[in-house]
Coordinates of C-alpha atoms in Angstrom, one line a residue:
Chain A
M1 CA -51.7 70.7 -27.1
S2 CA -55.4 71.5 -27.0
R3 CA -56.9 73.6 -24.1
R4 CA -59.0 70.6 -23.0
T5 CA -55.9 68.3 -22.7
K6 CA -54.2 71.1 -20.7
T7 CA -57.1 71.5 -18.4
A8 CA -57.3 67.7 -17.9
I9 CA -53.6 67.5 -17.1
Y10 CA -53.8 70.3 -14.5
G11 CA -56.9 68.7 -13.0
V12 CA -55.1 65.3 -12.6
L13 CA -52.0 67.0 -11.2
C14 CA -54.0 69.0 -8.6
L15 CA -55.9 65.9 -7.5
L16 CA -52.7 63.9 -7.2
A17 CA -51.0 66.7 -5.3
L18 CA -53.5 66.4 -2.5
P19 CA -52.0 63.4 -0.6
F20 CA -48.6 65.1 -0.9
L21 CA -49.6 68.5 0.4
F22 CA -52.5 67.7 2.8
P23 CA -50.5 65.7 5.5
T24 CA -47.9 68.5 5.9
W25 CA -50.7 71.1 6.1
W26 CA -52.6 69.0 8.6
M27 CA -49.4 68.5 10.7
I28 CA -48.5 72.2 10.9
T29 CA -52.1 73.5 11.5
S30 CA -53.0 70.7 14.0
S31 CA -49.8 71.4 16.0
V32 CA -51.0 74.9 16.9
K33 CA -54.7 74.0 17.4
P34 CA -56.1 73.9 21.0
V35 CA -56.1 70.2 22.0
N36 CA -59.9 69.8 21.9
E37 CA -59.9 71.0 18.3
I38 CA -57.5 68.4 17.0
F39 CA -60.3 65.9 16.6
A40 CA -63.1 68.4 15.9
F41 CA -65.9 67.5 13.5
P42 CA -66.1 68.7 10.9
P43 CA -62.3 68.9 10.8
T44 CA -61.0 72.4 10.8
L45 CA -58.6 73.2 8.0
W46 CA -57.6 76.4 9.8
P47 CA -57.0 76.6 13.6
S48 CA -59.6 78.7 15.4
E49 CA -56.7 80.1 17.6
V50 CA -53.0 79.6 17.4
R51 CA -51.4 78.1 20.5
F52 CA -47.8 77.1 21.0
D53 CA -48.4 75.2 24.3
A54 CA -47.5 71.8 22.7
Y55 CA -44.2 73.2 21.4
R56 CA -43.2 74.3 24.9
R57 CA -44.3 71.0 26.5
A58 CA -42.2 69.0 23.9
F59 CA -39.1 70.5 25.5
E60 CA -40.4 69.9 29.0
L61 CA -41.3 66.2 28.6
Q62 CA -38.0 65.2 27.0
P63 CA -34.6 66.7 26.5
F64 CA -35.8 67.7 23.1
A65 CA -33.2 70.4 22.5
Q66 CA -30.5 67.8 23.3
Q67 CA -32.1 65.3 21.0
Y68 CA -32.4 67.9 18.2
F69 CA -28.7 68.6 18.6
N70 CA -27.9 64.9 18.6
S71 CA -29.6 64.3 15.3
M72 CA -28.1 67.4 13.8
Y73 CA -24.5 66.9 14.7
I74 CA -24.7 63.1 13.8
A75 CA -26.1 63.9 10.4
L76 CA -23.5 66.6 9.8
L77 CA -20.6 64.4 10.9
V78 CA -21.8 61.5 8.8
T79 CA -22.2 63.8 5.8
V80 CA -18.7 65.3 6.1
G81 CA -17.2 61.9 6.8
T82 CA -19.0 60.2 3.9
L83 CA -17.9 62.9 1.5
A84 CA -14.2 62.6 2.5
V85 CA -14.2 58.8 2.4
S86 CA -16.2 58.3 -0.7
A87 CA -14.5 61.1 -2.7
M88 CA -11.1 59.6 -2.0
A89 CA -12.1 56.1 -2.8
G90 CA -14.2 57.1 -5.8
Y91 CA -11.3 59.2 -7.1
A92 CA -8.8 56.3 -6.7
F93 CA -11.0 53.8 -8.4
A94 CA -11.7 56.1 -11.3
R95 CA -8.3 57.8 -12.0
I96 CA -5.5 55.9 -10.4
R97 CA -4.1 52.7 -11.8
F98 CA -3.0 50.3 -9.2
P99 CA -2.8 46.5 -9.0
G100 CA -6.0 44.8 -7.8
A101 CA -8.1 48.0 -8.3
N102 CA -10.9 46.2 -10.2
V103 CA -11.1 43.3 -7.8
L104 CA -11.2 45.6 -4.8
F105 CA -13.9 47.7 -6.4
V106 CA -16.1 44.7 -7.0
V107 CA -15.5 43.5 -3.4
I108 CA -16.5 46.9 -2.0
L109 CA -19.5 47.2 -4.3
T110 CA -20.9 43.9 -3.2
G111 CA -21.6 45.7 0.1
L112 CA -24.5 47.3 -1.7
L113 CA -26.2 43.9 -1.8
I114 CA -26.2 43.7 2.0
P115 CA -28.9 45.8 3.6
S116 CA -27.9 47.1 7.0
E117 CA -30.9 45.2 8.5
V118 CA -29.1 42.0 7.7
T119 CA -26.1 42.8 9.8
I120 CA -27.8 44.6 12.7
V121 CA -27.6 41.6 15.1
P122 CA -23.8 41.1 14.8
L123 CA -23.2 44.9 14.7
F124 CA -25.0 45.2 18.0
K125 CA -22.8 42.5 19.5
M126 CA -19.7 44.1 18.1
F127 CA -20.5 47.5 19.5
D128 CA -21.6 45.9 22.7
A129 CA -18.2 44.2 23.1
W130 CA -16.5 47.6 22.4
G131 CA -18.6 49.3 25.1
M132 CA -20.2 51.5 22.5
V133 CA -23.8 50.7 23.1
D134 CA -25.8 53.8 24.1
T135 CA -23.2 56.0 22.5
H136 CA -23.5 57.7 19.1
W137 CA -20.5 55.8 17.6
P138 CA -22.6 53.1 15.8
L139 CA -24.7 55.8 14.2
I140 CA -21.6 57.7 13.0
L141 CA -19.1 54.9 12.1
V142 CA -21.4 52.4 10.3
P143 CA -23.0 54.9 7.8
I144 CA -19.6 56.5 6.9
L145 CA -17.6 53.3 6.5
G146 CA -20.2 50.6 6.0
A147 CA -22.8 49.9 3.3
P148 CA -24.4 53.4 2.9
G149 CA -21.0 54.8 2.1
V150 CA -20.5 52.3 -0.7
L151 CA -23.3 53.9 -2.7
A152 CA -21.6 57.3 -2.3
T153 CA -18.2 55.8 -3.4
F154 CA -19.9 54.4 -6.5
I155 CA -21.5 57.7 -7.4
M156 CA -18.2 59.6 -6.9
R157 CA -16.4 57.0 -9.1
Q158 CA -19.0 57.4 -11.9
F159 CA -18.5 61.2 -11.7
F160 CA -14.7 61.1 -11.7
L161 CA -14.7 58.7 -14.6
A162 CA -16.4 61.3 -16.8
L163 CA -13.9 64.0 -15.9
P164 CA -11.6 65.0 -18.8
G165 CA -8.0 63.9 -18.2
E166 CA -6.1 66.9 -19.6
L167 CA -6.3 69.1 -16.5
E168 CA -4.7 66.3 -14.4
E169 CA -2.0 65.7 -17.0
A170 CA -1.1 69.4 -17.0
A171 CA -0.9 69.4 -13.2
R172 CA 1.3 66.3 -13.3
V173 CA 3.7 68.0 -15.7
D174 CA 3.8 70.9 -13.3
G175 CA 5.0 68.4 -10.7
L176 CA 1.9 68.2 -8.5
G177 CA 1.5 64.9 -6.5
R178 CA -1.6 62.8 -6.4
F179 CA -3.0 64.3 -3.3
A180 CA -2.6 67.8 -4.5
I181 CA -4.2 66.9 -7.8
F182 CA -7.1 65.4 -6.0
R183 CA -7.6 68.3 -3.6
L184 CA -6.8 71.2 -5.9
I185 CA -8.3 70.0 -9.2
A186 CA -10.6 67.0 -9.0
L187 CA -12.4 67.9 -5.8
P188 CA -13.4 71.4 -6.8
L189 CA -14.7 70.0 -10.2
A190 CA -16.8 67.4 -8.3
R191 CA -19.0 69.9 -6.5
P192 CA -22.3 68.7 -8.2
A193 CA -21.6 65.1 -7.3
L194 CA -20.5 66.1 -3.7
G195 CA -23.7 68.1 -3.4
A196 CA -25.9 65.1 -4.3
V197 CA -24.0 62.7 -2.1
A198 CA -24.2 65.3 0.8
I199 CA -28.0 65.6 0.3
F200 CA -28.9 61.9 0.4
T201 CA -26.3 61.1 3.1
F202 CA -27.8 63.8 5.4
L203 CA -31.4 62.6 4.7
H204 CA -30.4 59.0 5.3
S205 CA -28.8 59.8 8.7
W206 CA -31.7 62.2 9.6
N207 CA -34.2 59.4 9.0
L208 CA -32.4 56.5 10.6
Y209 CA -34.8 54.7 13.0
L210 CA -34.0 51.0 13.4
E211 CA -30.4 51.7 14.4
P212 CA -31.1 54.3 17.0
I213 CA -33.8 52.2 18.7
V214 CA -31.4 49.2 18.7
F215 CA -28.3 51.0 19.9
L216 CA -29.6 53.8 22.2
S217 CA -31.4 53.5 25.5
S218 CA -31.2 56.8 27.4
S219 CA -33.4 59.6 26.4
E220 CA -30.6 62.3 26.3
M221 CA -28.8 60.1 23.7
F222 CA -31.9 59.7 21.5
T223 CA -32.2 61.1 18.0
L224 CA -35.2 62.9 16.7
P225 CA -37.1 60.0 14.9
Q226 CA -36.8 58.0 18.1
A227 CA -37.8 60.9 20.4
L228 CA -40.9 61.6 18.3
T229 CA -42.5 58.3 19.2
Q230 CA -41.8 58.7 22.9
F231 CA -44.3 61.5 23.6
T232 CA -47.0 59.1 25.0
D233 CA -49.4 59.2 27.9
A234 CA -49.5 56.9 30.9
Y235 CA -51.3 54.3 28.8
G236 CA -48.8 54.3 25.9
G237 CA -51.2 56.3 23.7
P238 CA -49.7 59.1 21.6
M239 CA -50.0 62.6 22.9
W240 CA -51.0 63.9 19.5
D241 CA -50.6 67.6 20.1
I242 CA -47.1 67.2 21.3
Q243 CA -46.1 64.5 18.7
L244 CA -47.4 66.8 15.9
S245 CA -45.5 69.9 17.2
A246 CA -42.3 67.8 17.6
A247 CA -42.9 66.3 14.1
T248 CA -43.3 69.8 12.7
M249 CA -40.1 71.0 14.3
T250 CA -38.3 67.9 12.8
A251 CA -39.7 68.2 9.4
L252 CA -40.0 71.9 8.8
P253 CA -36.3 73.0 8.7
V254 CA -35.3 70.4 6.1
L255 CA -38.5 71.1 4.1
A256 CA -37.7 74.8 4.2
V257 CA -34.1 74.3 2.9
F258 CA -35.5 72.0 0.2
V259 CA -38.1 74.6 -1.0
I260 CA -35.4 77.2 -1.3
A261 CA -32.9 74.9 -3.0
Q262 CA -35.2 72.5 -4.7
R263 CA -33.5 72.8 -8.1
Q264 CA -30.1 71.7 -6.7
F265 CA -31.8 68.9 -4.7
I266 CA -33.7 67.4 -7.6
E267 CA -31.3 67.9 -10.4
G268 CA -28.4 66.9 -8.3
L269 CA -30.0 63.6 -7.4
A270 CA -31.3 63.0 -11.0
H271 CA -28.0 63.6 -12.8
T272 CA -25.5 62.0 -10.6
G273 CA -24.6 58.5 -11.6
L274 CA -28.1 57.3 -10.8
K275 CA -28.9 57.5 -14.5
G276 CA -27.3 54.1 -14.6
Chain B
M1 CA 14.3 57.6 0.4
S2 CA 15.7 56.1 -2.8
T3 CA 14.2 57.7 -5.8
R4 CA 14.7 54.5 -7.8
F5 CA 12.3 52.6 -5.6
W6 CA 9.6 55.3 -5.7
T7 CA 9.0 55.3 -9.4
G8 CA 6.0 57.2 -10.7
S9 CA 3.8 54.1 -11.0
R10 CA 4.8 52.8 -7.6
R11 CA 4.0 56.2 -6.0
D12 CA 0.7 56.1 -7.8
A13 CA -0.2 52.7 -6.6
A14 CA 0.7 53.7 -3.0
A15 CA -1.6 56.7 -3.4
G16 CA -4.3 54.5 -4.7
Y17 CA -4.2 52.1 -1.8
L18 CA -4.1 55.0 0.7
F19 CA -7.1 56.6 -0.9
I20 CA -9.3 53.5 -0.8
A21 CA -8.0 52.3 2.6
P22 CA -10.8 53.9 4.8
Q23 CA -13.6 52.6 2.6
L24 CA -12.0 49.1 2.2
L25 CA -11.3 48.7 5.9
G26 CA -14.7 50.1 6.7
S27 CA -16.4 47.6 4.4
I28 CA -14.4 44.7 5.9
L29 CA -15.2 45.8 9.5
F30 CA -18.8 46.9 9.2
V31 CA -20.1 44.8 6.2
F32 CA -18.2 41.6 5.7
V33 CA -17.2 40.7 9.2
P34 CA -20.8 41.1 10.5
L35 CA -22.1 39.2 7.4
G36 CA -19.8 36.3 8.4
L37 CA -20.9 36.6 12.0
V38 CA -24.5 36.4 11.0
F39 CA -23.9 33.0 9.4
W40 CA -22.0 31.9 12.5
Y41 CA -24.6 33.1 14.9
S42 CA -27.4 31.4 12.9
L43 CA -25.9 28.1 13.9
H44 CA -26.2 28.9 17.5
E45 CA -28.9 29.0 20.2
W46 CA -28.2 32.4 21.7
N47 CA -30.5 33.6 24.5
V48 CA -29.1 36.9 25.7
L49 CA -31.2 37.0 28.9
A50 CA -30.0 33.5 30.0
D51 CA -26.5 34.3 28.6
T52 CA -26.4 30.9 26.7
F53 CA -24.5 30.5 23.4
T54 CA -24.5 26.9 22.2
F55 CA -23.8 25.4 18.8
V56 CA -26.9 23.8 17.5
G57 CA -26.0 23.3 13.8
A58 CA -29.0 23.6 11.5
D59 CA -31.6 23.7 14.3
N60 CA -32.5 27.3 13.7
Y61 CA -33.0 26.6 10.0
Q62 CA -35.3 23.7 10.9
A63 CA -37.2 26.1 13.3
L64 CA -37.4 28.5 10.4
L65 CA -39.2 25.9 8.3
D66 CA -41.6 25.0 11.2
D67 CA -42.3 28.6 12.2
P68 CA -45.9 29.5 11.3
R69 CA -45.2 33.1 12.0
L70 CA -42.5 33.1 9.4
T71 CA -45.1 32.2 6.7
D72 CA -47.2 35.2 7.8
A73 CA -44.1 37.4 7.7
L74 CA -43.1 36.3 4.2
A75 CA -46.7 36.7 3.0
A76 CA -46.8 40.3 4.5
T77 CA -43.4 41.1 3.0
G78 CA -44.5 39.8 -0.4
L79 CA -47.8 41.7 -0.3
F80 CA -46.1 44.9 0.8
S81 CA -43.3 44.6 -1.9
A82 CA -45.7 43.8 -4.7
G83 CA -48.1 46.5 -3.8
L84 CA -45.4 49.1 -3.3
V85 CA -43.5 48.3 -6.5
V86 CA -46.5 48.3 -8.7
L87 CA -48.1 51.5 -7.2
N88 CA -44.8 53.3 -6.9
L89 CA -43.5 52.7 -10.4
T90 CA -46.9 53.3 -12.0
L91 CA -47.4 56.5 -10.2
A92 CA -43.8 57.7 -10.7
L93 CA -44.0 57.1 -14.4
L94 CA -47.5 58.7 -14.7
L95 CA -46.2 61.8 -12.8
A96 CA -43.0 62.0 -14.9
V97 CA -45.0 61.8 -18.2
L98 CA -47.4 64.5 -17.0
L99 CA -44.6 66.8 -15.8
N100 CA -42.6 66.2 -19.0
Q101 CA -45.3 68.1 -21.0
R102 CA -44.7 71.7 -22.1
L103 CA -46.8 73.3 -19.4
R104 CA -46.5 76.2 -17.0
G105 CA -46.1 75.2 -13.4
T106 CA -44.3 71.9 -13.8
V107 CA -41.5 73.0 -11.5
F108 CA -44.1 73.8 -8.8
F109 CA -45.7 70.3 -9.1
R110 CA -42.3 68.6 -9.3
T111 CA -41.5 70.3 -6.0
V112 CA -44.8 69.2 -4.5
F113 CA -44.4 65.6 -5.5
F114 CA -40.8 65.4 -4.4
S115 CA -41.2 67.3 -1.0
P116 CA -42.2 64.2 1.1
V117 CA -38.8 62.7 0.3
V118 CA -37.1 65.3 2.5
V119 CA -39.7 65.1 5.3
S120 CA -38.3 63.0 8.2
L121 CA -39.7 59.5 7.8
V122 CA -41.0 59.1 11.4
A123 CA -42.5 62.6 11.4
W124 CA -44.3 61.7 8.1
T125 CA -45.5 58.4 9.5
I126 CA -46.8 60.0 12.7
V127 CA -48.8 62.5 10.7
W128 CA -50.4 59.7 8.6
G129 CA -51.0 57.7 11.7
F130 CA -52.9 60.7 13.1
L131 CA -54.8 61.1 9.8
L132 CA -55.7 57.4 9.5
Q133 CA -57.2 56.9 13.0
N134 CA -60.8 56.0 13.3
D135 CA -61.7 59.6 14.3
G136 CA -58.8 61.0 12.3
G137 CA -58.7 63.6 9.5
I138 CA -59.2 61.2 6.6
N139 CA -62.4 59.8 8.0
G140 CA -63.4 63.3 9.0
L141 CA -63.1 64.4 5.4
L142 CA -64.9 61.3 4.1
K143 CA -67.8 62.0 6.5
T144 CA -68.3 65.5 5.1
V145 CA -69.0 63.8 1.7
G146 CA -71.2 61.2 3.5
V147 CA -68.9 58.3 3.4
H148 CA -68.3 56.3 6.5
G149 CA -64.6 55.4 6.4
P150 CA -63.2 52.2 8.0
N151 CA -60.8 52.1 10.9
W152 CA -57.8 52.0 8.5
L153 CA -55.1 50.8 10.8
R154 CA -57.2 48.1 12.6
G155 CA -58.4 46.2 9.6
E156 CA -56.2 43.5 8.1
T157 CA -56.5 44.6 4.5
T158 CA -56.8 48.3 5.1
A159 CA -53.7 48.3 7.4
M160 CA -51.5 46.9 4.7
L161 CA -53.0 49.2 2.1
A162 CA -52.4 52.1 4.4
V163 CA -48.8 51.3 5.0
V164 CA -48.2 50.9 1.3
V165 CA -49.9 54.2 0.4
V166 CA -48.0 56.1 3.1
Q167 CA -44.7 54.7 1.8
V168 CA -45.6 55.4 -1.9
V169 CA -46.5 59.0 -1.2
K170 CA -43.3 59.4 0.9
N171 CA -40.9 58.2 -1.7
V172 CA -42.5 58.2 -5.2
G173 CA -40.8 61.6 -5.9
L174 CA -37.4 59.9 -6.1
N175 CA -38.4 57.5 -8.9
M176 CA -40.4 60.4 -10.6
V177 CA -37.2 62.4 -10.8
L178 CA -35.2 59.5 -12.2
F179 CA -38.0 58.9 -14.8
L180 CA -38.1 62.6 -15.7
A181 CA -34.4 62.6 -16.3
A182 CA -34.7 59.6 -18.5
L183 CA -37.7 61.0 -20.5
Q184 CA -35.7 64.1 -21.2
G185 CA -33.0 62.0 -22.7
V186 CA -35.3 60.4 -25.3
P187 CA -34.5 62.1 -28.7
A188 CA -37.5 64.2 -29.8
N189 CA -37.1 63.2 -33.5
L190 CA -38.2 59.7 -32.7
Y191 CA -41.6 61.1 -31.7
E192 CA -41.7 63.4 -34.7
A193 CA -41.1 60.4 -37.0
A194 CA -43.8 58.3 -35.3
T195 CA -46.3 61.2 -35.5
V196 CA -45.6 61.4 -39.2
D197 CA -46.2 57.7 -39.5
G198 CA -49.5 58.2 -37.8
A199 CA -48.7 56.4 -34.5
S200 CA -51.1 57.2 -31.7
R201 CA -50.0 58.6 -28.4
T202 CA -50.4 55.3 -26.5
R203 CA -48.6 53.5 -29.3
Q204 CA -45.7 56.0 -29.1
F205 CA -45.5 55.5 -25.3
R206 CA -45.4 51.7 -25.7
S207 CA -43.0 51.5 -28.6
I208 CA -40.7 54.5 -28.1
T209 CA -40.9 55.8 -24.5
V210 CA -40.9 52.5 -22.6
P211 CA -38.0 50.8 -24.6
M212 CA -35.9 54.0 -24.5
I213 CA -36.2 54.5 -20.7
S214 CA -36.0 50.7 -19.9
P215 CA -32.6 51.0 -18.2
T216 CA -34.1 53.5 -15.7
I217 CA -37.2 51.2 -15.2
L218 CA -34.8 48.4 -14.3
L219 CA -32.7 50.6 -12.0
T220 CA -35.8 52.1 -10.2
S221 CA -37.4 48.6 -9.9
I222 CA -34.2 47.2 -8.3
I223 CA -34.0 50.2 -5.9
T224 CA -37.7 50.0 -5.0
V225 CA -37.8 46.2 -4.5
V226 CA -34.7 46.1 -2.3
G227 CA -36.0 49.2 -0.4
S228 CA -39.4 47.6 0.1
L229 CA -37.8 44.6 1.9
Q230 CA -36.2 47.0 4.4
V231 CA -39.4 48.7 5.5
F232 CA -39.4 49.0 9.3
A233 CA -40.1 52.5 10.8
Q234 CA -43.5 52.8 9.1
I235 CA -44.6 49.4 10.5
A236 CA -43.2 50.2 13.9
V237 CA -44.9 53.5 14.1
L238 CA -48.2 52.8 12.3
T239 CA -49.3 49.3 13.1
Q240 CA -46.6 47.5 15.3
G241 CA -47.1 44.6 12.9
G242 CA -50.8 44.3 13.5
P243 CA -53.6 43.8 13.4
G244 CA -52.7 40.2 14.2
T245 CA -49.6 39.6 12.1
S246 CA -51.0 41.2 8.9
T247 CA -48.3 43.8 8.6
T248 CA -45.4 41.9 10.4
V249 CA -42.9 42.1 7.5
L250 CA -39.6 40.2 7.7
V251 CA -37.4 43.0 9.1
Y252 CA -40.0 43.8 11.8
Y253 CA -40.2 40.1 12.7
L254 CA -36.4 40.0 12.8
Y255 CA -36.3 43.0 15.1
Q256 CA -38.9 41.4 17.4
Q257 CA -37.1 38.1 17.6
A258 CA -33.6 39.6 18.2
F259 CA -34.3 42.7 20.2
Q260 CA -37.6 42.1 21.9
F261 CA -37.6 38.4 22.5
H262 CA -33.8 38.3 22.8
H263 CA -33.4 35.3 20.5
F264 CA -30.2 36.4 18.8
G265 CA -29.5 33.1 17.1
Y266 CA -32.9 32.9 15.5
G267 CA -32.7 36.6 14.6
A268 CA -29.4 35.9 12.8
T269 CA -31.1 33.1 11.0
L270 CA -33.9 35.5 9.8
S271 CA -31.1 37.9 8.7
V272 CA -29.6 35.1 6.6
L273 CA -33.0 34.6 5.0
L274 CA -33.4 38.3 4.3
F275 CA -29.9 38.4 2.8
A276 CA -30.8 35.4 0.6
I277 CA -34.0 37.0 -0.6
V278 CA -32.3 40.3 -1.4
L279 CA -29.5 38.6 -3.3
L280 CA -31.9 36.3 -5.2
L281 CA -34.2 39.2 -6.3
T282 CA -31.3 41.4 -7.4
L283 CA -29.8 38.6 -9.4
V284 CA -33.1 37.8 -11.0
Q285 CA -33.7 41.4 -12.0
W286 CA -30.2 41.6 -13.3
R287 CA -30.6 38.5 -15.5
M288 CA -33.9 39.9 -16.7
R289 CA -32.2 43.0 -18.0
R290 CA -31.5 41.3 -21.3
K291 CA -35.3 40.9 -21.8
W292 CA -36.3 44.3 -20.6
V293 CA -33.5 46.7 -21.4
F294 CA -33.6 47.9 -24.9
H295 CA -30.2 49.6 -24.9
E296 CA -27.5 49.8 -22.3
S297 CA -24.9 52.5 -22.3

């Protein structure tokens, strides 16, 4: 490759990188700017002085720590639950012969064709009838057992299909039962697939917005995405300094984990079943 | 327990049913029962505030045909999906091809382009809303180079464009990674042979790269089209469906009807429509795979 081609490629990449890097940079720097500097002209790329007032006020205006905890524990529960349910089902569909397995697999898989937005009205009525509106149950149960979990099951099945059978055979000869084989042999080998499923399950739950605003009504039950949009003034206009500091607190931890473990993130997602 | 009844294969079958039970019961309870209920509700007039639930047959479907706002919603949805799919897949493929070169720093750029995927969706959208305001950062930057930017979120065309761009930048990294994985699976000797035959770079891209990665193009296009029909948070945060109804996509309209105007029956009817569209598009794309997809593993 000639030097000119190389320079051209770097040029294009740097230019394209701007809309990817700039918003995050703008979010973090603006969140620590003094309020009157947020809309300064010309825009300041670097804050003239660093202030954390907006961070403090985010916790005063809403039970933000509680909301943070809500999002975190829901996402973790959903992740663990999805891993358990999808690994078991995926394993069974890939490695166990039982009557009706193919039909049942197709039935479960058709769930992928039904976006959760389609079923939101009846789900609301169902959880309403069970007295679970304004609780976290809908945000925990539906992602684990409903449509989002189906994709996880599919990915786990694809992974278990590719596993060599000899190890299992040896274990069977040694007299291990199905559950022991699953737990002691298949599951440890499935770590890359479990990792990928864990990542996208966590992100999915962390990003959920329609479901929380439909199911939750009291601010101490809110999750972060919902809480972020509630920092408004008396006229309903956004309080930008506080929204930006709260957005920074929401985005930064996951972003930091990603930058540290980006190889596992990207390769995990690229190589797990999704190759089709 | 009689050992004769619990033969190996019977024990295996029992284990199989036990393993799939949570997923199967969950799918029935949280996917198929609500899907059935959506059809049932769509045949009813259901006003939650007045607490009325009366069977009206196909009335809601007739209302669907007569609803002028639905036409707007479908137009907005179609515009958003078309814009998103074209921009997303083109950019994803371009980025993947650029990052597939033997260059230093590709890991860095890959991280940069993927990073918005892990940023919380609403946080990301709030920041863009902040940037896209009339006196926001983007117009501020444009002014420094002497360009007077429009009020992005208040103009009918620019609002839709803004929502599409915000969504593309947020999620293009996913498709890019899938394309990268596919590109790395194309055997290098195909390119070597083509170079010996004197094929140009564009010719190689058209005749080798695209056919070889066509299964991934199909997969990403299905994921992206279906995902584009589900857009909600970006609309709710950036434009609330406006200005006018220019960004009121189907899911946002469904949310408004069901949860803001409390017309559950009509909301359910809109859900049935959404389901029909998703199903139709998926089936069309699946049928088209014969035309598109060069090889299937």
